[in-house]
Short mmCIF file of C-alpha atoms in Angstrom, two decimals:
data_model
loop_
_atom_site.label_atom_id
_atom_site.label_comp_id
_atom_site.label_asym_id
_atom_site.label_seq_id
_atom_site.Cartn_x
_atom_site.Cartn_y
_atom_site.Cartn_z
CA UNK A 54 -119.79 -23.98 32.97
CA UNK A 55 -119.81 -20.48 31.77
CA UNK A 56 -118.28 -19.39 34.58
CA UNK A 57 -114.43 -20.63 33.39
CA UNK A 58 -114.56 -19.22 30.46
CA UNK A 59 -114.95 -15.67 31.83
CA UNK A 60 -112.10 -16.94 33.97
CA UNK A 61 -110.10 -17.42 30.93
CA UNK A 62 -110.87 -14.55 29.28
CA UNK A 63 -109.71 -12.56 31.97
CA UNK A 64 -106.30 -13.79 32.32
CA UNK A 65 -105.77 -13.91 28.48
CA UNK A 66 -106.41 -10.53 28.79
CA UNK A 67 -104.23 -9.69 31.50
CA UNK A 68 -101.68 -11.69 29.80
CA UNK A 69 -101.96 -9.69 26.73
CA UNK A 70 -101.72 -6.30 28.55
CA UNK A 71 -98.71 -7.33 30.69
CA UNK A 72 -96.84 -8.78 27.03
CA UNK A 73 -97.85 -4.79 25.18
CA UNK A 74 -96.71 -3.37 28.96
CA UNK A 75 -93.29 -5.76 28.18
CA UNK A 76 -93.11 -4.41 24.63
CA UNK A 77 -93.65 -0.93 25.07
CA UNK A 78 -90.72 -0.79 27.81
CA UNK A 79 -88.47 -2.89 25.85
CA UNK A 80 -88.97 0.04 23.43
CA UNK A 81 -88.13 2.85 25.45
CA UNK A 82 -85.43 1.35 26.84
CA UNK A 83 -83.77 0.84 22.75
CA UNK A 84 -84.56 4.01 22.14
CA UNK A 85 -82.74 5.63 25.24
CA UNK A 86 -79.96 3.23 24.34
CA UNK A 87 -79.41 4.05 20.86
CA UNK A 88 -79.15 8.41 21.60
CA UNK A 89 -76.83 7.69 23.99
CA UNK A 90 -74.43 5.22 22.23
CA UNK A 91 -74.26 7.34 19.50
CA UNK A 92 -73.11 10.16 21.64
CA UNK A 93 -70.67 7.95 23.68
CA UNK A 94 -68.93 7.25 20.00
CA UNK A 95 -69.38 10.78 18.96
CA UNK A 96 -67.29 11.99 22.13
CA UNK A 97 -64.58 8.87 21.94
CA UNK A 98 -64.10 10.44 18.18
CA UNK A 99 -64.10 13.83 19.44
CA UNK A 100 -61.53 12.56 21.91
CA UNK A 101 -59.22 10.18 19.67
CA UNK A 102 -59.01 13.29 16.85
CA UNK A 103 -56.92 16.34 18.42
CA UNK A 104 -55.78 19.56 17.25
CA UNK A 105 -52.12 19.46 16.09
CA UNK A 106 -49.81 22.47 16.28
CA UNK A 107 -47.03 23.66 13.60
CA UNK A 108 -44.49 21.63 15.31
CA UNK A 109 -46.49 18.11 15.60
CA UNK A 110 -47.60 17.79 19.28
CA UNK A 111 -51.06 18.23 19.94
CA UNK A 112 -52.46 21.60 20.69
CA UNK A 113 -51.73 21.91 24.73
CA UNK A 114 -49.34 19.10 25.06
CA UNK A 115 -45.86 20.68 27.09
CA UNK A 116 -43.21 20.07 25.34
CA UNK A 117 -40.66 17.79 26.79
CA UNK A 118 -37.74 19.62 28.13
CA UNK A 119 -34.49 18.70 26.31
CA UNK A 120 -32.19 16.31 28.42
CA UNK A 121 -28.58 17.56 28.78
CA UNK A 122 -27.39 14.26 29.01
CA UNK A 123 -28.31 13.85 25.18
CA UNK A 124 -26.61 16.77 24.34
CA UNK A 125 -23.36 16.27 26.10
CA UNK A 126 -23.60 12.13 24.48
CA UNK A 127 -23.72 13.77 20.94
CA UNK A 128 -21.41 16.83 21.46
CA UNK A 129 -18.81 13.83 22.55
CA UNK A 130 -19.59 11.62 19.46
CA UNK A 131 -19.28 14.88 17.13
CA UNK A 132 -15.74 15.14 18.89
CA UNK A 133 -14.84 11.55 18.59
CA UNK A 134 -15.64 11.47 14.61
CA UNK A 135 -13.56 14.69 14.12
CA UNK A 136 -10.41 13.17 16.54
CA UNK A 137 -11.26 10.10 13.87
CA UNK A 138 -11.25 11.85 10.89
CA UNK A 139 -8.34 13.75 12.04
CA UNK A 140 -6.10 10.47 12.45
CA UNK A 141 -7.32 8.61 9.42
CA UNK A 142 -6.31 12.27 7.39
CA UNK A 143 -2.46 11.60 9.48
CA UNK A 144 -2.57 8.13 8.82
CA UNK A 145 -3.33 8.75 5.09
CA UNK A 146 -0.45 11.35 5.03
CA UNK A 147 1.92 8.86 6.28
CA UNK A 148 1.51 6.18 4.17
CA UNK A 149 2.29 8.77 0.99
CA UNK A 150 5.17 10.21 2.44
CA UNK A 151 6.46 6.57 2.91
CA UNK A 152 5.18 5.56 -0.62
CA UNK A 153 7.47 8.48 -1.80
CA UNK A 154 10.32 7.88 0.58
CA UNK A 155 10.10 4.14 -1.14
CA UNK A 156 10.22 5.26 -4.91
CA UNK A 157 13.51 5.57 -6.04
CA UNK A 158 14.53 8.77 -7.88
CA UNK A 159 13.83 8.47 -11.59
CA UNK A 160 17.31 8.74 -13.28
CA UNK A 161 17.68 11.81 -16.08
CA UNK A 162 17.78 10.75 -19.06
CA UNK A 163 21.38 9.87 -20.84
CA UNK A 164 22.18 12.01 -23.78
CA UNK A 165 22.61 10.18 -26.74
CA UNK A 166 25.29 10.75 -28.82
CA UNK A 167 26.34 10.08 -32.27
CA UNK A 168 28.39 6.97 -33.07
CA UNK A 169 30.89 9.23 -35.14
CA UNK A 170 33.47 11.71 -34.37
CA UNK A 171 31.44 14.45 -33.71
CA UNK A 172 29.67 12.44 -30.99
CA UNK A 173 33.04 11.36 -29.67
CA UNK A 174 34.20 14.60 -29.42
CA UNK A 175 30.87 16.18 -27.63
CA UNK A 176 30.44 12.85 -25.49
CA UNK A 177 34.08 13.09 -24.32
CA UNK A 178 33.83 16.63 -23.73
CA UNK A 179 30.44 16.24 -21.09
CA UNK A 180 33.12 13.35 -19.33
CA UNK A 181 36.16 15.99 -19.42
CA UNK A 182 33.29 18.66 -17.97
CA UNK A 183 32.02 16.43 -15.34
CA UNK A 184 35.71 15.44 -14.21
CA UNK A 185 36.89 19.10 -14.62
CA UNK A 186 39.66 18.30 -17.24
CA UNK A 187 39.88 21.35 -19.47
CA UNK A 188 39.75 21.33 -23.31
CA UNK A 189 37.04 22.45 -25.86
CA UNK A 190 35.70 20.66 -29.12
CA UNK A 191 38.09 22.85 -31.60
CA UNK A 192 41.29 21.43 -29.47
CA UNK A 193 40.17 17.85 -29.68
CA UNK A 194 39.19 17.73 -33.28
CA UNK A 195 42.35 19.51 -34.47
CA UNK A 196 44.81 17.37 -32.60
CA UNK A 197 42.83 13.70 -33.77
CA UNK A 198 43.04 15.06 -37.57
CA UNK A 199 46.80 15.44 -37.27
CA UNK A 200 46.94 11.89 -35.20
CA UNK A 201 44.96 9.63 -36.70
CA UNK A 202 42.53 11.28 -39.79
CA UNK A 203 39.62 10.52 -37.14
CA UNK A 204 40.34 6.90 -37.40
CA UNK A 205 39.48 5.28 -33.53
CA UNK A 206 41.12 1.72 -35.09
CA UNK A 207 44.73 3.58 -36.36
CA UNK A 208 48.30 2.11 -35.19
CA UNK A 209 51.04 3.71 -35.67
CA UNK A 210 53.80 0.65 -35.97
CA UNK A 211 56.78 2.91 -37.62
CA UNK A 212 58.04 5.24 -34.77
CA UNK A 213 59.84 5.28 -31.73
CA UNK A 214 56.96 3.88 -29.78
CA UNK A 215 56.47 1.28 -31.73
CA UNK A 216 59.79 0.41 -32.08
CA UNK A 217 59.89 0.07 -27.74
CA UNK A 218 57.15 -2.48 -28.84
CA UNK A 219 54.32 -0.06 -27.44
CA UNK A 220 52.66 1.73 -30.57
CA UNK A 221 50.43 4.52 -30.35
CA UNK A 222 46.57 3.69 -30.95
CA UNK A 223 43.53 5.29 -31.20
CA UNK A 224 42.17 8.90 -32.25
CA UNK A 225 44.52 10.92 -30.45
CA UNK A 226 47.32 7.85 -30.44
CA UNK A 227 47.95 6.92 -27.06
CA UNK A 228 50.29 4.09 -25.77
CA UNK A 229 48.75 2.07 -23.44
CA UNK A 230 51.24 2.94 -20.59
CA UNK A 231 50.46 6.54 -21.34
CA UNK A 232 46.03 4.92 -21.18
CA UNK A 233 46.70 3.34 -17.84
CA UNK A 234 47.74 6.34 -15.93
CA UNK A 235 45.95 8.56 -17.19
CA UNK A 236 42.33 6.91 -17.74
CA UNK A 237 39.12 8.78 -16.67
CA UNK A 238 37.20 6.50 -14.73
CA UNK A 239 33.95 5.80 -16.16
CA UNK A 240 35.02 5.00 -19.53
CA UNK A 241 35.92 1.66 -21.43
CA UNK A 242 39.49 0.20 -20.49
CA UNK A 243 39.94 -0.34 -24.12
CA UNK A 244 42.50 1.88 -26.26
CA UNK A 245 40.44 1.67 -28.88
CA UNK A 246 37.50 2.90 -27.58
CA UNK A 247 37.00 6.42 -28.93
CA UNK A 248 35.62 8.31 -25.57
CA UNK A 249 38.21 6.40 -23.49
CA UNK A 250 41.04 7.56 -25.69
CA UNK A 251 39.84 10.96 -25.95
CA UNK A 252 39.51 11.50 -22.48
CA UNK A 253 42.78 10.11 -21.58
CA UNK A 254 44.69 11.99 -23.78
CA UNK A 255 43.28 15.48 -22.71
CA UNK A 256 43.96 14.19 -19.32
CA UNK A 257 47.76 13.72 -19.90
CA UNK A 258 47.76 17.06 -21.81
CA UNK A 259 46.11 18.47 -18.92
CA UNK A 260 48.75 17.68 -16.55
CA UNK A 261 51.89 18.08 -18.91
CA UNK A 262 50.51 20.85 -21.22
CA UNK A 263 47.81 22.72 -19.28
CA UNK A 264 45.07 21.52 -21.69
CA UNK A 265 44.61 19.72 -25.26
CA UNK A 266 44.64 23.60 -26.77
CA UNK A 267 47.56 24.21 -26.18
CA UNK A 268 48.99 21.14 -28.34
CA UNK A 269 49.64 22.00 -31.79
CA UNK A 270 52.21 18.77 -33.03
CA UNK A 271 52.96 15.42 -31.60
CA UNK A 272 53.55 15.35 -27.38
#
């Protein structure tokens, strides 16, 4: 009987010794594993972070060569947005010249005159100028003070004229035969009217007496 338990003595302790023999290489093994991991992630972060040069690229990278094709692409975009810009800048020229071919001329202006016999007179006289009948304001005012007093609504209904059933009228007393023929177009076909009889009369003077200055009595 004691005989097995020697037996199991021994192979406990061979047991034991093989589990510390186990142990002490599981050990070794951890601790060469650790040293080198930690210098496997010390060179893939020495790898990963690279120097970096003043332009970007990391230090020893070539730089890639510039492709001509590029160039010539932009150099013929750059000449399509000028030929662009140039067109629109036409276009935009056009369409004000026509804008300003379309507006119609602003008119001057009319002169206004008095509604008395010194605007008659001056009004008359810018007609007379414009139709080239001759006469100046001193002529006109000194023959309608004789005719009529400066009266555009006097008749004269006691002389020959009036007699022949065609009186004289107006500022510078005018029979209306005398109005027809010698009216400056432009004015009022009415005797009466002031400018229209004014500028009739100088007319006839013009042709029969060379101008309205030279009359001095009735004609």
């Amino acid at each position: 009987m004691p005989m097995p338990t020697l037996l199991r003595s021994v192979r406990v302790t061979k047991t034991r010794k093989l589990s510390a023999a186990v142990l002490v290489a599981a050990g070794a093994t951890a601790a060469l594993t650790v040293p080198a991991a930690a210098g496997e992630a010390h060179a893939a972060a020495s790898s990963a972070v690279q120097p970096v040069s003043a332009n970007g690229q990391p230090v020893g990278a070539k730089t890639k060569a510039a492709d001509p094709k590029a160039g010539e692409q932009a150099a013929n975009l750059a000449d399509a947005v000028k030929v662009t810009a140039v067109a629109a800048q036409g276009h935009t020229a056009k369409e004000a010249a026509n804008r300003a071919a379309d507006r119609k001329p602003v008119e001057a202006a009319k002169p206004h005159y008095a509604n008395n016999l010194d605007g008659w007179i001056k009004e008359s006289l810018a007609i007379m100028k414009e139709k080239g009948i001759p006469g100046s304001y001193e002529g006109l005012h000194r023959n309608i003070m004789r005719e009529s007093s400066g009266n555009p609504n006097c008749v004269n209904d006691w002389d020959i004229n009036a007699k022949n059933g065609i009186p004289s009228k107006g500022l510078l007393q005018v029979i209306q035969p005398t109005f027809d023929t010698y009216h400056v177009e432009g004015t009022a076909h009415d005797l009466f009217d002031p400018v229209a009889n004014i500028t009739a009369a100088a007319n006839y003077a013009a042709h029969r007496y060379g101008s309205m200055d030279n009359v001095n009595s009735a004609y």
